[in-house]
Coordinates of C-alpha atoms in Angstrom, one line a residue:
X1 CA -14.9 6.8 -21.3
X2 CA -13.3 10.3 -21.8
X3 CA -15.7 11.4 -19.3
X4 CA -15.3 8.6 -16.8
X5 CA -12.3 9.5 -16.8
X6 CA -12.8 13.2 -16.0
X7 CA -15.5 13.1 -13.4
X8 CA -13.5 10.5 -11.4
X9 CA -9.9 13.3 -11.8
X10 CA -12.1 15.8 -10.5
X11 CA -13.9 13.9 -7.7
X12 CA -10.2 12.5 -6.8
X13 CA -8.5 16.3 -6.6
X14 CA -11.7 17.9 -4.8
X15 CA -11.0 16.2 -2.2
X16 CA -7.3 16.4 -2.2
X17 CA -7.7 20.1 -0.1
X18 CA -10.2 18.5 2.4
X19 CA -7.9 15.2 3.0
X20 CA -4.8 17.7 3.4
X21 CA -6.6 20.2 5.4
X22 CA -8.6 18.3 7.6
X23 CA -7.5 17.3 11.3
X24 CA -8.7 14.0 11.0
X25 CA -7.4 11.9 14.4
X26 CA -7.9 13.1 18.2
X27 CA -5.4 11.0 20.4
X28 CA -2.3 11.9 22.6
X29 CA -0.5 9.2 20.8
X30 CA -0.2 11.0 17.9
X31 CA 2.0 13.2 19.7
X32 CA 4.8 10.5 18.5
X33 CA 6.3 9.4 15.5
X34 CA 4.5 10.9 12.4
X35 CA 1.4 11.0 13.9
X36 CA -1.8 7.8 14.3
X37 CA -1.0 5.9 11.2
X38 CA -4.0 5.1 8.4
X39 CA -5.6 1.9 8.5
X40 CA -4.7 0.1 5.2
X41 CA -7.1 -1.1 2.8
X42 CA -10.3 -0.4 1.9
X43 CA -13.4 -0.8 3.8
X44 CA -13.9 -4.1 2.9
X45 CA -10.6 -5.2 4.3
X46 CA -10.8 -3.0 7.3
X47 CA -14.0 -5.1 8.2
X48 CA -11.9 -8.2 8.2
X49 CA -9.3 -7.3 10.9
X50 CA -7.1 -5.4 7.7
X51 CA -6.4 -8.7 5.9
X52 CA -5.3 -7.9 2.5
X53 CA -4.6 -11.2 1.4
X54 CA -8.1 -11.2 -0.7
X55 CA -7.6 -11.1 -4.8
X56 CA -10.8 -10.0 -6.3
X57 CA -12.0 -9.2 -9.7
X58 CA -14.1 -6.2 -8.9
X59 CA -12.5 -4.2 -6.0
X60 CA -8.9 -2.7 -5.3
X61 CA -6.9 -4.3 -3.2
X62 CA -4.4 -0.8 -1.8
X63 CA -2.3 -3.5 0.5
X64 CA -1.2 -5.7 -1.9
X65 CA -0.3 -4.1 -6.5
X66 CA 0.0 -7.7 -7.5
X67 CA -3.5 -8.2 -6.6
X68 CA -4.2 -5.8 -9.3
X69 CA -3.8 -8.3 -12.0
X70 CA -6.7 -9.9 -11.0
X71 CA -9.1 -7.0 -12.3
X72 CA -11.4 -7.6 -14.4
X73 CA -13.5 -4.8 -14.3
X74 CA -12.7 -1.0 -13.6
X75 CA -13.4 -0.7 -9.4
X76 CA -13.7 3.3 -8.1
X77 CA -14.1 2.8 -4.2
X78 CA -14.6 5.6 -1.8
X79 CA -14.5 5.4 1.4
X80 CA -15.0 7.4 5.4
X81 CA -15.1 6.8 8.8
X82 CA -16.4 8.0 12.2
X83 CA -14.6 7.5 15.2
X84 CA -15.3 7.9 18.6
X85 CA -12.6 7.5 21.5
X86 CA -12.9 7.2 25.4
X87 CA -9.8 8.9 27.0
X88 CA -8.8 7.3 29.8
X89 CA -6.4 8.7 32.4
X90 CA -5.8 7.5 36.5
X91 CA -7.8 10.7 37.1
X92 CA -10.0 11.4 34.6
X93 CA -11.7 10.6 31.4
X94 CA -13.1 12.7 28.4
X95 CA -14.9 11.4 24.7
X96 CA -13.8 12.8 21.4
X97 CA -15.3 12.1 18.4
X98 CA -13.1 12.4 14.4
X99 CA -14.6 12.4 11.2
X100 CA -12.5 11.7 8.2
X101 CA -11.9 10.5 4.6
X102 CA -10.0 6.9 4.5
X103 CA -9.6 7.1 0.7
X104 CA -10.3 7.4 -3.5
X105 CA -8.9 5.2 -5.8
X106 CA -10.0 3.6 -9.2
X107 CA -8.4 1.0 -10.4
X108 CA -9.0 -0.5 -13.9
X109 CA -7.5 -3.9 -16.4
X110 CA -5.4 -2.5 -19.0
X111 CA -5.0 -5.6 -20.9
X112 CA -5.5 -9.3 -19.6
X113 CA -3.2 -10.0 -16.2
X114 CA -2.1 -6.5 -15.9
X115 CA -3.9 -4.0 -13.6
X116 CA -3.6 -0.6 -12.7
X117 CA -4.7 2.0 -9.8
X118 CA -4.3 5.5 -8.9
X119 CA -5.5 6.4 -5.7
X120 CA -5.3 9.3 -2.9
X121 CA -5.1 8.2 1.3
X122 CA -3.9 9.6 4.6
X123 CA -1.0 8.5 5.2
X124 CA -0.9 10.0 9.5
X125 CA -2.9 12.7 11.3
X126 CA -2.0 14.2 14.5
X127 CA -4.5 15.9 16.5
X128 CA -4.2 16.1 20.3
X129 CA -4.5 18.5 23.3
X130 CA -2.0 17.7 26.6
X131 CA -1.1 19.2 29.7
X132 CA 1.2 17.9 32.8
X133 CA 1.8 19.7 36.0
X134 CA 5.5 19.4 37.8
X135 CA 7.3 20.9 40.3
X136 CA 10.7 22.4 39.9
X137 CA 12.8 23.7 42.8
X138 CA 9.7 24.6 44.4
X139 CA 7.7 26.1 42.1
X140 CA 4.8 24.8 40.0
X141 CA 4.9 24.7 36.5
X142 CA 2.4 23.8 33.7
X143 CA 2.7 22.6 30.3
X144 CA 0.3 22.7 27.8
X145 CA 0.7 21.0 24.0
X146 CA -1.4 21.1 21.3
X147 CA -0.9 19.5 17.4
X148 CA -2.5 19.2 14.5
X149 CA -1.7 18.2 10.8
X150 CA -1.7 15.1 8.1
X151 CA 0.2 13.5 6.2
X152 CA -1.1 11.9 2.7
X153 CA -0.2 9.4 -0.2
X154 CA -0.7 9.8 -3.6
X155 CA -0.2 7.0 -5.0
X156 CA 0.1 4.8 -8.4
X157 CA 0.2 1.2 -8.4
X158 CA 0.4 -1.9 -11.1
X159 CA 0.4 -5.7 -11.1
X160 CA 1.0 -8.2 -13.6
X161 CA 0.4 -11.9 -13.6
X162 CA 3.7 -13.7 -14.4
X163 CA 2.5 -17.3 -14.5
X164 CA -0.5 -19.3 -13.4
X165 CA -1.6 -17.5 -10.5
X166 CA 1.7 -15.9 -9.8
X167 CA 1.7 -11.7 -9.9
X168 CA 3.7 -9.1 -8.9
X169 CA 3.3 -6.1 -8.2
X170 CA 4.8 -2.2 -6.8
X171 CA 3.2 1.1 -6.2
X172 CA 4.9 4.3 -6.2
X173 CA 3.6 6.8 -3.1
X174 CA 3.9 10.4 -3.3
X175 CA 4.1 12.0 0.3
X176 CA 2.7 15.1 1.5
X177 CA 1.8 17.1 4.6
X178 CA 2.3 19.4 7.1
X179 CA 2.5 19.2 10.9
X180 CA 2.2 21.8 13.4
X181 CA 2.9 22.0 17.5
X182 CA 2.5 24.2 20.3
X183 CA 3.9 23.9 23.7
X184 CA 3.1 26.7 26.0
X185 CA 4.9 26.7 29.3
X186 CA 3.3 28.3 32.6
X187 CA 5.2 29.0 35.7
X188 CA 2.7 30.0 39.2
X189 CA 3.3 33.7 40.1
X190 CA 5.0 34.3 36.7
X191 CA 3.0 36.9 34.9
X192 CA 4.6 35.8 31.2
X193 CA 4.4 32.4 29.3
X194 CA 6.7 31.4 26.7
X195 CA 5.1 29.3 23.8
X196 CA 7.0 27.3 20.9
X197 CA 5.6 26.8 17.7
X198 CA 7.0 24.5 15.5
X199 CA 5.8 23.6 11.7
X200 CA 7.3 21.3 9.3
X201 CA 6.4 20.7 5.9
X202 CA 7.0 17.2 4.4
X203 CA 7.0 15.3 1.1
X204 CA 9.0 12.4 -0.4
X205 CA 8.6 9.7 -2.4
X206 CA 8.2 6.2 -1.3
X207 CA 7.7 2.3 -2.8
X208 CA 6.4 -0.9 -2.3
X209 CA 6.6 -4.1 -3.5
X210 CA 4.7 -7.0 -4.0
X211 CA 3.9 -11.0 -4.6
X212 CA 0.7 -12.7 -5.0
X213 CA -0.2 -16.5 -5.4
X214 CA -3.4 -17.9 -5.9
X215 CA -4.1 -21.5 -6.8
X216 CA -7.5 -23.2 -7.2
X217 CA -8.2 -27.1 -5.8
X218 CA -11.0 -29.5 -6.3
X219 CA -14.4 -28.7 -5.1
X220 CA -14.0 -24.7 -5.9
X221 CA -11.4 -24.3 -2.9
X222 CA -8.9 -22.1 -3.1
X223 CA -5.7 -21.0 -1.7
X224 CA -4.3 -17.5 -1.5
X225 CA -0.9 -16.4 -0.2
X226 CA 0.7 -12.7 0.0
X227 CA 3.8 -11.1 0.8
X228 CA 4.7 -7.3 0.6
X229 CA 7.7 -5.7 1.4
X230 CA 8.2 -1.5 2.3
X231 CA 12.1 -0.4 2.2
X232 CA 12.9 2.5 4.2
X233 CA 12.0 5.9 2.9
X234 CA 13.2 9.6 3.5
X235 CA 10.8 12.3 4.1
X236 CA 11.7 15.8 3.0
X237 CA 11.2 18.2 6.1
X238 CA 10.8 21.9 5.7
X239 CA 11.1 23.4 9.6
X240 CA 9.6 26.8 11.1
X241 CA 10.2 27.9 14.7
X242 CA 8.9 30.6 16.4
X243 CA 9.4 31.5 20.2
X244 CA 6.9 33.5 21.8
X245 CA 6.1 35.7 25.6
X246 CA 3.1 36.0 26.5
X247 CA 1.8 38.4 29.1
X248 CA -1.7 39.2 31.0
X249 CA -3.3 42.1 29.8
X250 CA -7.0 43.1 30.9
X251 CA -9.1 44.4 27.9
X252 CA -12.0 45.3 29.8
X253 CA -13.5 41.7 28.9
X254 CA -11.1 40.0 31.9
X255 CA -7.4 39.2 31.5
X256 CA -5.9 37.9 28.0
X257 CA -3.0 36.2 27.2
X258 CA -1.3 38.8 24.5
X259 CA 2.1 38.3 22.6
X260 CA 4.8 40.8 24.2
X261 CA 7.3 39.3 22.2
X262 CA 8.4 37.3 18.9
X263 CA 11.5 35.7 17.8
X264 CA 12.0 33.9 14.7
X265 CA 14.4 31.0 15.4
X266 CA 17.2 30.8 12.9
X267 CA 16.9 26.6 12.3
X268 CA 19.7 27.0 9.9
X269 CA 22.5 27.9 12.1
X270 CA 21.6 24.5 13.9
X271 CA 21.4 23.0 10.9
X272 CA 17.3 21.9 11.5
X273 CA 15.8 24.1 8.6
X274 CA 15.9 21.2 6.3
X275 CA 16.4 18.0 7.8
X276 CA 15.5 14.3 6.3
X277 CA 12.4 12.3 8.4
X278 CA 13.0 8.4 7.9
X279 CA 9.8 6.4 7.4
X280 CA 11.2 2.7 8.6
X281 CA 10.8 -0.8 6.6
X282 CA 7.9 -3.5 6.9
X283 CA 6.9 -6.3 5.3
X284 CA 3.5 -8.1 5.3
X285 CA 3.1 -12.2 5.0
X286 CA -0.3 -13.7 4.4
X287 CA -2.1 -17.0 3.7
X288 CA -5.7 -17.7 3.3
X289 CA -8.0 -20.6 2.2
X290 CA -11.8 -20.4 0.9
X291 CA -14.7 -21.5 -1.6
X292 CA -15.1 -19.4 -4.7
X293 CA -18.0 -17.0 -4.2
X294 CA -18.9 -18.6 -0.8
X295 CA -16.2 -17.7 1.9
X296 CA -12.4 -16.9 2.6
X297 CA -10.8 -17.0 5.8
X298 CA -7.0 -15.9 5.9
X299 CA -4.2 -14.9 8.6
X300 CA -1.9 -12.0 7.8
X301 CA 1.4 -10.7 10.2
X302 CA 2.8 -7.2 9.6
X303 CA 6.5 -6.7 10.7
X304 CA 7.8 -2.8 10.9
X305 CA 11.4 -2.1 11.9
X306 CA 9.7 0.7 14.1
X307 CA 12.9 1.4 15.6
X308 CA 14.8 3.1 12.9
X309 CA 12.0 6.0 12.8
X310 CA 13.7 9.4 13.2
X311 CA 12.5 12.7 12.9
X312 CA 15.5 15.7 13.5
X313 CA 13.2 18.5 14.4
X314 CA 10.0 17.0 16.1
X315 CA 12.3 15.1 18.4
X316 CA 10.5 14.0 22.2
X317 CA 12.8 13.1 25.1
X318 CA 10.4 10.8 26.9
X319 CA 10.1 8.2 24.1
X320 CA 11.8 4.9 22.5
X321 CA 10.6 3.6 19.4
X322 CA 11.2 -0.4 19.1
X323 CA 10.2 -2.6 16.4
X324 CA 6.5 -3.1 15.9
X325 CA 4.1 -6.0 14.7
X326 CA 0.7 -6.8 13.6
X327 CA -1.3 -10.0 13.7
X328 CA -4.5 -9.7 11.9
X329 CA -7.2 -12.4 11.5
X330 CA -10.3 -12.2 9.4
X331 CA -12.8 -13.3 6.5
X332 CA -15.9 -13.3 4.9
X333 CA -19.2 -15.1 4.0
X334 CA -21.9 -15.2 1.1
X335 CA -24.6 -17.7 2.3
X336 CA -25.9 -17.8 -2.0
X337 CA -24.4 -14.8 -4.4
X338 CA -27.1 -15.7 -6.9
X339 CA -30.4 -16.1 -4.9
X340 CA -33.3 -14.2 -6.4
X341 CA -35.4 -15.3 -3.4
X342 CA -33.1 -13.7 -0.9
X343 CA -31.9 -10.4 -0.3
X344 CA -30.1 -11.3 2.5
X345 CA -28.6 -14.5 1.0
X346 CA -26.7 -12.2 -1.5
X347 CA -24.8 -10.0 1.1
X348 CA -21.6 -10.2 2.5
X349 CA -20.7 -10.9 6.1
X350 CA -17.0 -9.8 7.2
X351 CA -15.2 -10.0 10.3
X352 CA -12.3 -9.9 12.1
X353 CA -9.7 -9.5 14.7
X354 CA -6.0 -7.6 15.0
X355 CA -3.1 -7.5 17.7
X356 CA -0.5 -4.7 17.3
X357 CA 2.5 -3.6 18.7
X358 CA 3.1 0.2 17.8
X359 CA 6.1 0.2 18.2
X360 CA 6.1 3.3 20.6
X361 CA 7.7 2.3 24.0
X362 CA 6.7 5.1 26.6
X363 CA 8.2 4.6 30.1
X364 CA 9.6 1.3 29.3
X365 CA 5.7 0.3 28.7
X366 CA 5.3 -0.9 25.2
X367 CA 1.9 0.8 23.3
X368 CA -0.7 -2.0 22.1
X369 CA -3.3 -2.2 20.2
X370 CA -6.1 -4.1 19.3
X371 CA -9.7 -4.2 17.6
X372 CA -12.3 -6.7 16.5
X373 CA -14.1 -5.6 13.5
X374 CA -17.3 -6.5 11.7
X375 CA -19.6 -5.3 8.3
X376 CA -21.8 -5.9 5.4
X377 CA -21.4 -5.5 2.0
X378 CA -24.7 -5.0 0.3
X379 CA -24.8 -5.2 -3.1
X380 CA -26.7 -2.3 -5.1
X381 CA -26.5 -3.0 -8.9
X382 CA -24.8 -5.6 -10.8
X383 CA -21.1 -6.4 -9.2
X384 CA -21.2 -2.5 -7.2
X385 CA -22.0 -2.4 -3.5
X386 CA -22.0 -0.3 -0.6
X387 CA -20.0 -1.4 3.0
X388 CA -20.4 -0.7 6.3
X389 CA -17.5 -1.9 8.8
X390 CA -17.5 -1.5 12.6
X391 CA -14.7 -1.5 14.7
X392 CA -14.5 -1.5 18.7
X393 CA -11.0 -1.6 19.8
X394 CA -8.9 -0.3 22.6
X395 CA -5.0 1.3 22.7
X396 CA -2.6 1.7 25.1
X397 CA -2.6 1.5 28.9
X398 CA -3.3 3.1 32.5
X399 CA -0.1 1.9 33.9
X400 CA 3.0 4.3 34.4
X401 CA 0.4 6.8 34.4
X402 CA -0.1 6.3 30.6
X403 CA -3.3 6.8 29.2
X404 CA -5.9 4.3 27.6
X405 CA -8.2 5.2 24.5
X406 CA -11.3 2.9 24.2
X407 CA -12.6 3.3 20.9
X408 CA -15.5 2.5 18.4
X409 CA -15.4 3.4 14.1
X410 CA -18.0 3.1 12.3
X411 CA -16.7 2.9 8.6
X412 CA -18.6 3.7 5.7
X413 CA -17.2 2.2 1.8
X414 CA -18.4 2.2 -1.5
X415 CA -17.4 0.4 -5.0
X416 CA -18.7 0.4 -8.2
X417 CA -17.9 -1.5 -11.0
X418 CA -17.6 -0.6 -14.9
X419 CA -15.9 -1.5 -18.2
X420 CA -13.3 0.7 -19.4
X421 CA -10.6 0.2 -21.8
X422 CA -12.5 -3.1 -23.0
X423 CA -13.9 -4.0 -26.1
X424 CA -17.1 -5.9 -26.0
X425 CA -16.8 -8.9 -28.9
X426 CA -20.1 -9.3 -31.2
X427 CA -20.0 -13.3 -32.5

């Protein structure tokens, strides 16, 4: 067990400096907020539309702790993605492509109807390269912007089963990250540029709580219903700005764009060196319906008081936030767990389908966006498996002149299943 325990810590913290480093998103919507938020759930869940209504006794469930009470077995899960993203503009159009890890977590039964689960995932990335032409009194200007960065959770989480069927549950996030910006400013027959660079380091501690019911009727049916509540949380942000000319200089290779001049900017006369970034509240409802081992089919909305997010430093001017929701549909289906004749028979099929408003409002156009999503879960060896979700999906819009991303993720998850902390009984 002791070294269970060890090679999962050290497969969890090797990746902690690839998650943090790694620009993991490429989208001009990330230029808002706190960045392209995560997914939630693992890849089973993301394959359903992002349902996480689902208590099972073999895999995490990161949406909901009280689901956790359900383990019966200890559940590591990995899991990655590929992305690929159509950028769409009224006059042109370019493809990006992201690769990125979605999470690690292990979660284990310490005792009958309680569950535990530590577990690392992105939280936001940012990643996106813009420019917009204007005139001003005349004279053309360009300006360029570039970020990057991610934010990540930490997180612990436990649920208990108070009474037939009834758990709850709350997980404890740790927050951290680091954001970085550039906007360089080019004016026509000026032979300097000035550029901003702005950083901010975050962390912060956040919560959530949660409820889970599940009662079984005649015939193997079951019903399932979830609710999840996120209060508001406070970000710690560390802030660096620097203010930079740049001039032409030709270095026998052609002209270069060299700094003639630094300045530090002193964010604490301003009061901006440390300010406070607020992450706003949501809560999740959820009911679903389905036949043990066979299929579930379930309904979840998502309600986030979008409106109250704030960020001091990394302020825009052409923004409104309002208050955001998600309506997510999705399920599964095993045509026979147990056949030995079949293969196929023994896999799981998983779809689904999701409406969201961001939350982002961007000249007075509200930011949507949806997906329909599909995958398998094959099993490998006893209750372990490996999943593959696919997701094609679209966000945001051509009109005001606002751009459109057309998008496809292929997602790639795998669990497996062991006994720790469990005594096997000899009769």
């Amino acid at each position: 067990m002791n070294k269970k325990i060890f090679l999962f810590v050290f497969a969890l913290f090797s990746v902690i400096y690839t998650v943090f480093s790694q620009q993991t998103t490429e989208s001009p919507y990330s230029y808002y907020g706190i960045g392209e938020l995560n997914p939630d759930g693992i890849t089973e869940e993301r394959a359903m539309g992002g349902i996480g209504i689902f208590a099972d006794s073999t895999r995490v469930n990161m949406q909901n702790p009280a689901t956790l009470s359900h383990l019966k077995l200890t559940a590591f899960s990995g899991g990655a993605s590929f992305d690929y993203k159509k950028i769409v503009s009224n006059v042109t159009k370019i493809g990006t492509n992201s690769t990125s890890i979605d999470y690690v977590v292990l979660g284990f039964p310490i005792v009958e109807k309680l569950g535990v689960s530590v577990g690392l995932t992105p939280l936001s990335s940012v990643g996106y390269k813009l420019a917009s032409r204007q005139t001003v009194n005349g004279v053309s200007q360009l300006n360029q912007f570039e970020g990057n960065g991610n934010v990540n959770q930490f997180f612990i989480s436990s649920g208990y089963e108070l009474y037939k069927g009834f758990s709850f549950g709350a997980s404890l996030k740790f927050n951290f990250g680091k954001i970085e910006m550039k906007d360089l400013l080019r004016i026509s027959n000026v032979d300097f540029y000035t550029q901003e660079d702005s950083k901010s380091l975050l962390r912060g501690v956040s919560a959530n709580v949660g409820l889970h019911y599940t009662r079984a009727l005649k015939n193997k049916m079951r019903i399932s219903s979830s609710l999840v509540f996120t209060p508001e949380s406070k970000l710690n942000s560390e802030n660096e700005r620097i203010i930079s000319t740049f001039g032409n200089a030709n270095t026998g290779n052609g002209a270069n764009l060299i700094a003639k001049e630094t300045q530090v900017k002193n964010l604490e006369a301003i009061g901006l060196k440390e300010t406070k970034l607020t992450l706003p509240s949501q809560f999740e409802i959820g009911f679903g319906v389905g036949k043990d081992l066979q299929w579930f089919a379930g309904v979840e909305y998502t309600h986030s008081n979008t409106e109250k997010f704030s960020n001091p430093f990394l302020s825009t001017t052409n923004v409104n936030y309002e208050n955001g929701y998600k309506i997510a549909v999705g399920g599964f289906y095993i045509p026979q767990y147990n056949s030995i004749s079949s293969y196929w028979k023994r896999v799981t099929y998983r779809a689904g389908f999701r409406y969201e408003k961001t939350g982002i409002m961007l000249n007075n156009q509200s930011i949507d966006d949806f997906g329909i999503s599909f995958g398998l879960s094959f099993p490998v060896r006893g209750f372990s498996n490996i999943t593959t979700g696919f997701e094609f999906g679209q966000k945001g819009t051509l009109k005001q002149n606002l751009i459109k991303e057309n998008y496809f993720n292929l997602k790639i998850g795998i669990t497996l299943n062991d006994r720790w902390f469990q005594r096997t009984k000899y009769q």
